[in-house]
XYZ file of C-alpha atoms in Angstrom:
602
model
C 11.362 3.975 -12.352
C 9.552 0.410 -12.577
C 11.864 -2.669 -13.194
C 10.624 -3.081 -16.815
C 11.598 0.337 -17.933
C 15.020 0.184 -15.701
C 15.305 -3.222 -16.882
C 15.418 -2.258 -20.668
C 16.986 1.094 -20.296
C 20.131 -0.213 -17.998
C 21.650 -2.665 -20.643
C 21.260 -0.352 -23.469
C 22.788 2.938 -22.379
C 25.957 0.758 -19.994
C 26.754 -1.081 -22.979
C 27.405 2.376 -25.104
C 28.737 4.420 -22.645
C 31.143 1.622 -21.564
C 31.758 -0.977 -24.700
C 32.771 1.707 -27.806
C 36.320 2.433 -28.506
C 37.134 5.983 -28.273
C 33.961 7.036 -25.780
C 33.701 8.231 -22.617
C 36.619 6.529 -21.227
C 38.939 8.014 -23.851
C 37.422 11.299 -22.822
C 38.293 11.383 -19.167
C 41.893 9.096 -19.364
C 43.278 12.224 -21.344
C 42.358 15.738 -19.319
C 44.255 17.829 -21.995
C 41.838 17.265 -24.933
C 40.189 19.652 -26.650
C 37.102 17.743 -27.900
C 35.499 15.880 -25.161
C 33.111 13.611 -26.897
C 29.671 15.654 -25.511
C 27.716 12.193 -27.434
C 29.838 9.991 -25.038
C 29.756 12.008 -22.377
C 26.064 12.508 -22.074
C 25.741 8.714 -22.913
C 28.505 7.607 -19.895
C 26.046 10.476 -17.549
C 22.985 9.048 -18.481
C 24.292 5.370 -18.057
C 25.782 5.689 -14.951
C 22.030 7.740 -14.078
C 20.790 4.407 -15.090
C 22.755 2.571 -12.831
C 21.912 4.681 -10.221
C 18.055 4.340 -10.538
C 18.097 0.484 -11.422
C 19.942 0.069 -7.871
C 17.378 2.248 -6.126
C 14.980 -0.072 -7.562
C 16.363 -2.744 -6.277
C 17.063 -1.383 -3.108
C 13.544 0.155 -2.716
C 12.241 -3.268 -3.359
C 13.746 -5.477 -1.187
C 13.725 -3.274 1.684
C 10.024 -2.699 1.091
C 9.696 -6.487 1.343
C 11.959 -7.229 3.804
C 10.561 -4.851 6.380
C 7.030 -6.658 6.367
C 6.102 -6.344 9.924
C 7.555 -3.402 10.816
C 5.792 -1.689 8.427
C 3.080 -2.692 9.353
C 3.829 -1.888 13.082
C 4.567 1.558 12.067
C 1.469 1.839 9.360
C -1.039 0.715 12.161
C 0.325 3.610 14.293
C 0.264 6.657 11.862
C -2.920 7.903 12.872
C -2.455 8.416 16.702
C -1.253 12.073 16.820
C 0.620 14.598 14.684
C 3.791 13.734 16.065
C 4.010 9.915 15.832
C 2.466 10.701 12.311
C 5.703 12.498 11.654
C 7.859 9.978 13.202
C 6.156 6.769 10.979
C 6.260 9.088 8.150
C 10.243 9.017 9.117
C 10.591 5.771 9.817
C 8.735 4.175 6.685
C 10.950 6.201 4.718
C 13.856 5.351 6.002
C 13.044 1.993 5.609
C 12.047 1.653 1.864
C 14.689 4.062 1.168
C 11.669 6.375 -1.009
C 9.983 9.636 0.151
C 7.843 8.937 -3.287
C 6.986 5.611 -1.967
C 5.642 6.774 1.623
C 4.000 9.930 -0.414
C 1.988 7.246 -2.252
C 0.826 5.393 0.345
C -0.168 8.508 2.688
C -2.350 9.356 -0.753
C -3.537 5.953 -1.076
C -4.647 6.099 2.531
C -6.707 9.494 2.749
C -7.988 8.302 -0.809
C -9.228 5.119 1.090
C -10.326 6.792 4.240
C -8.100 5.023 6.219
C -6.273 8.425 7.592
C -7.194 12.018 8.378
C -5.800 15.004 5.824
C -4.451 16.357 9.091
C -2.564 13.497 9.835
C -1.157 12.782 6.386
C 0.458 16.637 6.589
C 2.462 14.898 9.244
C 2.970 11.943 7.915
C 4.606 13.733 4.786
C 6.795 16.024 7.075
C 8.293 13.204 8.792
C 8.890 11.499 5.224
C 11.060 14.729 4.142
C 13.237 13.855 7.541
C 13.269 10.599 6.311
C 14.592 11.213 2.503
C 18.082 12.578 4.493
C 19.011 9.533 5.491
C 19.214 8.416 1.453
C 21.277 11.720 1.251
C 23.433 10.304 3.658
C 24.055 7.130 2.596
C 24.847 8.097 -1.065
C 27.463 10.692 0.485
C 29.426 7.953 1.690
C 30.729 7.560 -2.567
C 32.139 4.186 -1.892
C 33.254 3.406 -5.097
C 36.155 1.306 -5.114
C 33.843 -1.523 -3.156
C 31.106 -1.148 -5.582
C 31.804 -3.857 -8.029
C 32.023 -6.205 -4.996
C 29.201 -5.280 -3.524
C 27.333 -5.852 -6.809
C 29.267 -9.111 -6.863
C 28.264 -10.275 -3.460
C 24.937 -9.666 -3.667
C 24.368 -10.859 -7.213
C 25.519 -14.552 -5.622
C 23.704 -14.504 -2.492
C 20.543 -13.570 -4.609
C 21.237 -16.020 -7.369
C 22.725 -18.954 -5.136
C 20.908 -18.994 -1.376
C 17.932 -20.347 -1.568
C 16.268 -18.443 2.000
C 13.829 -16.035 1.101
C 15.521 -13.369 3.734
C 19.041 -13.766 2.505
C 17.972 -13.685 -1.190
C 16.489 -10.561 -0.280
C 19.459 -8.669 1.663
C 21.542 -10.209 -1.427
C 19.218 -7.963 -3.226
C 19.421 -4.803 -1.445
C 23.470 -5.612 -1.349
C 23.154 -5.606 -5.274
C 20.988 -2.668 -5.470
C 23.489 -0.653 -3.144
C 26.382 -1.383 -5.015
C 25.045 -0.576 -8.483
C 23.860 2.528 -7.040
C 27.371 3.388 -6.247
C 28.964 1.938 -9.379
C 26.622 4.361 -10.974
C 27.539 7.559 -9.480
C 31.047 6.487 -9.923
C 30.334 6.665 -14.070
C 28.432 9.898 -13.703
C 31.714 10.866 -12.059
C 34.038 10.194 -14.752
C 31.833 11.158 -17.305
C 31.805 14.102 -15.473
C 35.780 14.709 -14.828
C 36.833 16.539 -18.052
C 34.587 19.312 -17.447
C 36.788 20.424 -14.611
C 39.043 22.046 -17.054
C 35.920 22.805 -19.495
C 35.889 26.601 -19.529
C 32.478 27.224 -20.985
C 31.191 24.884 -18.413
C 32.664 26.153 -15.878
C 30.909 29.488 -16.610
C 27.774 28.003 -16.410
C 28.365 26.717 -13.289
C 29.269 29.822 -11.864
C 25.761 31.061 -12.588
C 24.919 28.438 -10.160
C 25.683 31.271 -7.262
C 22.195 32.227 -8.392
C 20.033 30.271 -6.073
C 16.781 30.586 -8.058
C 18.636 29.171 -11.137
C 19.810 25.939 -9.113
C 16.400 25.708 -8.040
C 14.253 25.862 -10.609
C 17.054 23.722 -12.785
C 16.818 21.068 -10.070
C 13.119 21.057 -9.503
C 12.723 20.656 -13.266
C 15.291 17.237 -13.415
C 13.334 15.807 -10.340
C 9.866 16.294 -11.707
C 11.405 14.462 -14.600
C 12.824 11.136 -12.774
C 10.719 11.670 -10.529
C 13.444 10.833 -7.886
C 15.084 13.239 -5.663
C 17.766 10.874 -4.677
C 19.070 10.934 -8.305
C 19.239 14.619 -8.069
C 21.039 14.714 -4.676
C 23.103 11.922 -6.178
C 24.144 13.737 -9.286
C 24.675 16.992 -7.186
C 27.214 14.991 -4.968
C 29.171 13.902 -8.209
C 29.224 17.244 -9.256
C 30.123 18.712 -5.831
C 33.037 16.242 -5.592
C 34.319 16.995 -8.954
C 34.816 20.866 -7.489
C 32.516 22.062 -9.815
C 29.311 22.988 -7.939
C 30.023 25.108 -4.607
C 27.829 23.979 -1.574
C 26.426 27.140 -1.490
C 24.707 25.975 -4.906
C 24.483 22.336 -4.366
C 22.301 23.617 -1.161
C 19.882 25.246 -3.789
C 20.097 22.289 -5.849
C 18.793 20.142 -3.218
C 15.974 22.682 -2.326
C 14.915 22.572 -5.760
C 15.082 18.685 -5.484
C 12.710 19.096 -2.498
C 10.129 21.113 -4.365
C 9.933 18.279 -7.851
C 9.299 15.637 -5.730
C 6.200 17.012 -5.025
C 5.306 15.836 -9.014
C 5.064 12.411 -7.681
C 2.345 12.919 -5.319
C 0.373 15.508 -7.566
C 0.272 12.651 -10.046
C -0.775 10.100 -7.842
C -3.743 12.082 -6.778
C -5.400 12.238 -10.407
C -8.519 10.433 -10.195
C -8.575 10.264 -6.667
C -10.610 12.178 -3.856
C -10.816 15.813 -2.858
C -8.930 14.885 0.464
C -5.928 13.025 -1.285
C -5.738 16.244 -3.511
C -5.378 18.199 -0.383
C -2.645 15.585 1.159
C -1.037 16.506 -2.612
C -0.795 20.157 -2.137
C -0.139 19.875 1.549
C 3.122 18.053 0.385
C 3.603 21.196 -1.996
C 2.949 23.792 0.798
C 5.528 22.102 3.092
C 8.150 21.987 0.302
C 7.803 25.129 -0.912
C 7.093 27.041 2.524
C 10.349 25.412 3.907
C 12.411 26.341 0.714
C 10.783 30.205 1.075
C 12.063 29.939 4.575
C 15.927 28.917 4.026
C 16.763 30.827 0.782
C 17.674 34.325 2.901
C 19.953 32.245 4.360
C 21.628 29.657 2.321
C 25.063 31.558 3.453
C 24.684 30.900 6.684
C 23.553 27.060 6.174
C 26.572 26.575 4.559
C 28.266 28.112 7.795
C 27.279 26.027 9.315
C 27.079 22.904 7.722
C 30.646 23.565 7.384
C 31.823 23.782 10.860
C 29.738 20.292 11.921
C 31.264 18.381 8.540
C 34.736 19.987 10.190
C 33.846 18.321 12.922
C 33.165 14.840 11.862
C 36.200 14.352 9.516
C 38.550 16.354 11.787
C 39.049 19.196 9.849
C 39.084 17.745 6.347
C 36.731 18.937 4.221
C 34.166 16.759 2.549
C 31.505 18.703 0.134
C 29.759 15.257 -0.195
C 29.063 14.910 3.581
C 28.568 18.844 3.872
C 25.168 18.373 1.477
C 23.965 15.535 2.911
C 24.154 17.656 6.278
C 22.307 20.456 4.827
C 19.642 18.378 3.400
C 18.995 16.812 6.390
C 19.664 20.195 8.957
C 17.062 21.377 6.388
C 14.437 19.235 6.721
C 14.742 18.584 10.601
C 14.549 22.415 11.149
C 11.021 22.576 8.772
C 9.755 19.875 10.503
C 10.173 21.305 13.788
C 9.000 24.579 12.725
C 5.920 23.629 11.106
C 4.590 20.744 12.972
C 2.900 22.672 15.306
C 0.868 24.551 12.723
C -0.493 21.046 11.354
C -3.822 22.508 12.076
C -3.402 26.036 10.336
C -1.831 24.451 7.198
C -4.763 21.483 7.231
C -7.722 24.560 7.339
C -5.597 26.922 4.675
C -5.863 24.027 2.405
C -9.469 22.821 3.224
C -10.308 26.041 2.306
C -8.065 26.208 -1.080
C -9.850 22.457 -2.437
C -13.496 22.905 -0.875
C -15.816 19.733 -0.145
C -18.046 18.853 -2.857
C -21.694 18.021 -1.577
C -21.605 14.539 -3.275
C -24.215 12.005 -1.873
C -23.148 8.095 -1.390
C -25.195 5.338 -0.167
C -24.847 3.883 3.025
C -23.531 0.518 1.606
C -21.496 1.575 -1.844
C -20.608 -1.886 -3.304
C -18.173 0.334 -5.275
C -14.440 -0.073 -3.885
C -13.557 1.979 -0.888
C -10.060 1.104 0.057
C -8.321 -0.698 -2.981
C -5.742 1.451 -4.244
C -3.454 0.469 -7.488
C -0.539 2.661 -6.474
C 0.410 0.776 -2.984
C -0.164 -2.792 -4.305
C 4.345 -2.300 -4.729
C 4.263 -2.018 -1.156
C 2.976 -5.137 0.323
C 2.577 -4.378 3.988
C 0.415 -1.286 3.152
C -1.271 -3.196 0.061
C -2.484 -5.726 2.715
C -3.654 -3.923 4.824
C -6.260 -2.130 2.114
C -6.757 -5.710 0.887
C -8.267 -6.509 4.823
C -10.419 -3.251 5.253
C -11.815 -3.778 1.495
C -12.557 -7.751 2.737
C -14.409 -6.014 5.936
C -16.349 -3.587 3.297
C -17.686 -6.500 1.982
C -18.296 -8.392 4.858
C -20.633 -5.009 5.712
C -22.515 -5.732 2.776
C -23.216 -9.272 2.394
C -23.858 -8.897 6.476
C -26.594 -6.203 5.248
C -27.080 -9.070 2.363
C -28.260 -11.759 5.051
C -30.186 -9.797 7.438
C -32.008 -8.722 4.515
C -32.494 -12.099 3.296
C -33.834 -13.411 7.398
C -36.244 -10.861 7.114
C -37.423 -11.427 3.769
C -38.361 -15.376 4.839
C -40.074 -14.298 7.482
C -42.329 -12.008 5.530
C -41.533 -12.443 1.608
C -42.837 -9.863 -1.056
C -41.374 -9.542 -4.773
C -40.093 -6.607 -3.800
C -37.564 -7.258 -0.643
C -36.345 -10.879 -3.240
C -35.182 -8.254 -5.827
C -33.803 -5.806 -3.879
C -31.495 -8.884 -2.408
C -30.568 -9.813 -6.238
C -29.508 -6.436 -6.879
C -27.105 -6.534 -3.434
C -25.846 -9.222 -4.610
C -24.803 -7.978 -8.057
C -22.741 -5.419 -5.970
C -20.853 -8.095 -4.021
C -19.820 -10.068 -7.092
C -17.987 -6.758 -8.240
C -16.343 -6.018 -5.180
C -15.043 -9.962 -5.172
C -14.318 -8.853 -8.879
C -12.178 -5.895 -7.753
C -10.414 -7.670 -4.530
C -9.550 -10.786 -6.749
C -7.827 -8.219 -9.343
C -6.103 -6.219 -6.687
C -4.604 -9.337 -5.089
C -3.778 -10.427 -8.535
C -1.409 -7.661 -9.123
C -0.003 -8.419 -5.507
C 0.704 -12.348 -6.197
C 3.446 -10.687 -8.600
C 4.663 -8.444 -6.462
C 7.935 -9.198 -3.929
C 6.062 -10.732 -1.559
C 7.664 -12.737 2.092
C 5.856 -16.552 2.174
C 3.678 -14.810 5.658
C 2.515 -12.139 3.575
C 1.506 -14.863 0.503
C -0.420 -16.565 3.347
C -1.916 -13.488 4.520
C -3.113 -12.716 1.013
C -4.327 -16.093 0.214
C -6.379 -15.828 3.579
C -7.620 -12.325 2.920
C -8.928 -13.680 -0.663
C -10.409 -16.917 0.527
C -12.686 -14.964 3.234
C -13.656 -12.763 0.117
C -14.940 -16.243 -1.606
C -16.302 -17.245 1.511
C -18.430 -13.966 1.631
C -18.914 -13.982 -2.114
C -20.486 -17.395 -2.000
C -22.684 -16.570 1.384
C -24.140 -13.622 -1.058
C -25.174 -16.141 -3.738
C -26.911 -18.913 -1.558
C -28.812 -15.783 -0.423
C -29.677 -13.771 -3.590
C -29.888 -16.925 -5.500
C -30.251 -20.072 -3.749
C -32.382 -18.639 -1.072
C -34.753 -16.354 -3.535
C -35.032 -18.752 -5.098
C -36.751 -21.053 -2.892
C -38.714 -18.706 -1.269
C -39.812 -16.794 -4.587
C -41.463 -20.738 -4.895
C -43.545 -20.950 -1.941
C -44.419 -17.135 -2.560
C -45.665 -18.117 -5.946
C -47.573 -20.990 -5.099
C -49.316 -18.869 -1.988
C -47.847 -21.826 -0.084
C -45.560 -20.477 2.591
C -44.079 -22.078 5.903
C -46.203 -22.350 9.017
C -45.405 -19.636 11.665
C -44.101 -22.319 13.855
C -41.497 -23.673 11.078
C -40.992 -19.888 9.838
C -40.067 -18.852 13.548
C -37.500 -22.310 13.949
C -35.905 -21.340 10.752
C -35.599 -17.441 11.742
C -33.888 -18.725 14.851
C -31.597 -21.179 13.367
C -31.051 -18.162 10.582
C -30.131 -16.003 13.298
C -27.954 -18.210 14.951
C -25.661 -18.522 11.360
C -25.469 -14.416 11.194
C -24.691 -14.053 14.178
C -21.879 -16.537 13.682
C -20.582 -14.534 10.080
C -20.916 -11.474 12.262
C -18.646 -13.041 15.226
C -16.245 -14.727 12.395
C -15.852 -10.818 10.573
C -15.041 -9.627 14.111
C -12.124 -11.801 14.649
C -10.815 -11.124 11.633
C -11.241 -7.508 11.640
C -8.902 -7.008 15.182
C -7.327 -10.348 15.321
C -9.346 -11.878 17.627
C -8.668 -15.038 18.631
C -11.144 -15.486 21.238
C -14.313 -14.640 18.757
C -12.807 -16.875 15.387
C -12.763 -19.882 18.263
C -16.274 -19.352 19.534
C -17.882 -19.710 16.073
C -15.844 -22.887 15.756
C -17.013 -24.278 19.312
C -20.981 -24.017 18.517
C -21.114 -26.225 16.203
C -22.938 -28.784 18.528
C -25.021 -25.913 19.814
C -26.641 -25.525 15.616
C -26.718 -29.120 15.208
C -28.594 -29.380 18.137
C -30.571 -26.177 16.429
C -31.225 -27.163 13.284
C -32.546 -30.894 14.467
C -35.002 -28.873 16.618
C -35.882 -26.931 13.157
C -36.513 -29.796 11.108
C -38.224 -31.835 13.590
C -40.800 -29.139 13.605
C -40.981 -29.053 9.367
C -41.719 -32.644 10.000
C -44.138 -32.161 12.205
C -46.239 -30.281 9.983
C -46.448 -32.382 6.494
C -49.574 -32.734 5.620
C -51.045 -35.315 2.693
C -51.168 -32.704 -0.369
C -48.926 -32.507 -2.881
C -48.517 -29.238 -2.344
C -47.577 -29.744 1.675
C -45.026 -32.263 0.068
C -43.161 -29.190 -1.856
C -43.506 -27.335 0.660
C -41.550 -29.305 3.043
C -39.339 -30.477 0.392
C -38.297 -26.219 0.398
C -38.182 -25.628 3.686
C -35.693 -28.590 4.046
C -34.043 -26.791 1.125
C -33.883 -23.502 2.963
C -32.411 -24.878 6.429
C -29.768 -26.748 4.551
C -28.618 -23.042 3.032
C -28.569 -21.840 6.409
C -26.317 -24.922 7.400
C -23.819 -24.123 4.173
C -24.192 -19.615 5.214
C -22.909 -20.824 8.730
C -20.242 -23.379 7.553
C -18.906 -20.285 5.435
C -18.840 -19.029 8.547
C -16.494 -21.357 10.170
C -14.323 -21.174 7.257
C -14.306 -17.361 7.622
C -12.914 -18.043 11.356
C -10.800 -20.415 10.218
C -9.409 -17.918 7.969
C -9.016 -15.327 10.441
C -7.140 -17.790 12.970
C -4.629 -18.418 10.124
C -3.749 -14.948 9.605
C -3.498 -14.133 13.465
C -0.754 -16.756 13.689
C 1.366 -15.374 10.608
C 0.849 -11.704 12.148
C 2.209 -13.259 15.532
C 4.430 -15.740 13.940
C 2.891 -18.542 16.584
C 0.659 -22.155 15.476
C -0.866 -22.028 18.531
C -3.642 -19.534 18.381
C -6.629 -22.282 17.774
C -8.171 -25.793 18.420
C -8.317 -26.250 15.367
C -5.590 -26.110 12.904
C -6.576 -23.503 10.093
C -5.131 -24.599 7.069
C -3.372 -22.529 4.580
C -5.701 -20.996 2.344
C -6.673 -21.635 -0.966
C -8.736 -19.847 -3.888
C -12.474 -21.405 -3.007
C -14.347 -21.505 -6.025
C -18.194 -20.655 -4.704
């Protein structure tokens, strides 16, 4: 659930189920009545549901903010082999506190080509693992502390002004609404212990299938299963739910949060419909596989929840056990069939034959869904910066080659290129857009700010060539009046010089390389030195004509673009310097001191 729709659905449903004379409250103060307000009773459930979902929110959020580098540690090490894939896919989840959250990014990623279907099977296991430790948190039911939790963290949010603390005050908040909401599920809850017909329903709970499909259905809906292992802890700890069926309940949990990724993947590519359905197969395989034996979970979850309250029993602790003895045991069952499951599917969702250019100026990596998760929506934002780079790279050799040996032909083909750039800088301007409102740590605003100002800087390199540069040379093609070979071969050199520089300056920001970024910013004397040798030789070669007069007057023209493509390129390294020292947290990773970057109009 967004913040806007928690937002307006919170206020609304806590102020009826908690404000009216007569409501829920009256309902569960009195045990012996008859009539037990169903209106207020659904209205105190679905409040306190709201409760519960606005403090995941806020929890989800902060946390996804908050863990900035390490999620990015974790993200940049998905891909190595099946079972670190399975351990980030753990560990993200356990950080943002969402198995729908890591589900969309490991979609968002295959869509963007940034990880392997194979690998994203893996990367979904390890987020089922993760989901338990949500189970196990919400099993704690600390009530009685909720209010000052809320309290707490409501001040610390509101009153310190550090971006970290205001953050933890966040998550604080977020935690204790999430418990002051399954508190009011609770006692909206409590009369039905003594509720008869309810209590015959329940019973039909035995049936495992029911509880499944019942709890698949409510998960698809919220799409959240930690509502639906929240609500079946309420229930559980009201006695009216045995674990035997709150075990199905959470399998059928397990299956509808597979909604969220089959959503996610409309629109997208074949292999992030795959990653979709490999997130079904696992669910659904590993819920096949338990429900012989949910008798014998519940042995056993019983004897280790025995064990860790010494002998008391706690139905809230013995289902977050199962979930997570659940999980754990797929996991290790199925991981090393990664392969298997990855060819089954292949083979369900075929590859199309679909053919794409070599350089699509269409955007490969920019995906809507993770730009809530900065760490991962940074990350796209960089490879989609490097897509472009590719192009207006392809852009500027295209344009070298073209002054050396001009036609019509090669001076439209560059205008065209160039159309593509200016709606990729179009799409990377509106993705960072949406990101500039997202929760967002002041490194990670400096990262982004870089990130878009080496997209200007590669936007405006595309229009000195497929405009500026044309331009000029479309002139002297015109007129029949082109450079001398000498001046054609000084400018070719000095050209190559300034791509080899934007080529350098991509490189360093690509891997973080320091070492590159400063070389393009130390040969500035060695292009001076260049470009006085290239306009020497221009001089050299006026003649007395008016039309040797224009033509100098454009080939001056044309080595002053060249000084502004490799200037762009200095910025570009500039840039990249600035975004290596907020990834290592240092100021000491250049000469020169990269300042924070701004929005450069071309």
């Amino acid at each position: 659930m967004s913040s806007l729709r928690a937002s307006v659905f919170l206020p609304i449903l806590t102020v009826f189920a908690t404000a009216f004379p007569g409501g829920i409250l009256a309902a569960t103060n009195d045990p012996s009545v008859s009539d037990l307000h169903a209106g207020w009773m659904a209205v105190g459930l679905l409040g306190g549901l709201a409760l519960f979902l606005y403090g995941m929110d806020h929890l989800a959020t902060a946390l996804k903010t908050l863990a900035g580098g390490r999620l990015r540690a974790i993200l940049a090490k998905m891909t190595r082999n099946r079972f670190m894939a399975a351990l980030s896919g753990a560990a993200i989840t356990g950080l943002v506190q969402s198995s729908s959250v890591t589900t969309v990014l490991v979609v968002g990623f295959v869509s963007a080509g940034l990880m392997g279907f194979g690998q994203s099977i893996a990367v979904i296991m390890g987020a089922n693992v993760g989901s338990t430790l949500t189970a196990q948190i919400i099993a704690f039911r600390i009530d009685a502390i909720a209010p000052l939790m809320i309290a707490v963290g409501f001040g610390v949010m509101s009153f310190v002004p550090h971006r970290g603390w205001s953050l933890a005050g966040r998550a604080l908040l977020g935690t204790g609404l999430l418990f002051f909401g399954m508190g009011m599920m609770s006692d909206a809850m409590e009369p039905l212990r003594t509720y008869a017909p309810f209590i015959d329903l329940m019973a039909q709970m035995t049936n495992p299938l029911i509880g499944i499909l019942i709890a698949a259905l409510f998960t698809a809906l919220v799409q959240s299963s930690a509502a639906t292992t929240g609500i079946v802890i309420v229930l559980a700890g009201q006695g009216l739910v045995p674990l035997e069926g709150g075990i199905a309940l959470i399998f059928g949990a397990n299956i509808g949060t597979c909604v969220t990724a089959l959503l996610v993947t409309i629109g997208k590519n074949r292999d992030a419909m795959r990653t979709a359905l490999g997130h079904v197969f696992f669910n659904v395989v590993g819920v096949l596989i338990w429900l012989p034996f949910i008798s014998q979970l519940a042995d056993i979850v019983r004897v280790i929840s025995l064990g860790e309250n010494g002998g008391q029993v706690d139905i809230a602790r013995e289902i977050a056990n199962a979930h997570s003895i659940f999980n754990i045991a797929n996991v290790a069952i199925m991981i090393g069939f990664v392969p298997w499951i990855a060819r089954l599917i292949e083979k369900c969702v075929p590859v199309r034959d679909v053919f794409e250019p070599p350089l699509d100026p269409a955007p490969k990596f920019l995906v809507d869904d993770i730009a809530d998760t900065p760490s991962a929506a940074l990350m796209l934002l960089r490879n989609e910066v490097m897509h472009m780079g590719d192009i207006v790279c392809d852009v500027v050799r295209r344009g070298r080659e073209t002054m050396q040996n001009p036609t019509r032909e090669k001076l439209e083909k560059i205008a065209e290129l160039d159309d593509g750039v200016d709606s990729l800088q179009d799409a990377i301007a509106r993705f960072a857009g949406k990101l500039r409102h997202s929760e967002l740590l002041p490194s990670d605003q400096n990262r982004l700010l870089n990130k878009l100002a080496i997209s200007n800087h590669l936007e405006a390199i595309g229009d000195i060539i497929s405009e500026e540069m044309t331009d000029l040379v479309g002139r002297l093609l015109a007129e029949r009046n082109l450079p001398l070979l000498d001046s054609r071969e000084k400018m070719s050199e000095l050209f190559t010089f300034s791509e080899e520089c934007l080529k350098q300056a991509l490189t360093a920001f690509a891997s973080d390389d320091v070492e590159a970024a400063n070389r393009v910013l130390a040969r500035k004397s060695e292009f001076i030195e260049k470009m006085d040798v290239t306009l020497r030789r221009i001089s050299d070669e006026i003649g007395p004509r008016d039309a040797d007069i224009r033509r100098y007057r454009t080939e001056v023209a044309l080595v002053e673009r060249i000084n502004r493509l490799y200037e762009r390129a200095r910025r570009i390294a500039r840039a990249s310097l600035a975004i290596t020292r907020d990834d290592r947290g240092d100021n000491s990773s250049s000469p020169e001191r990269a300042p924070t970057a701004q929005p450069v109009a071309p």
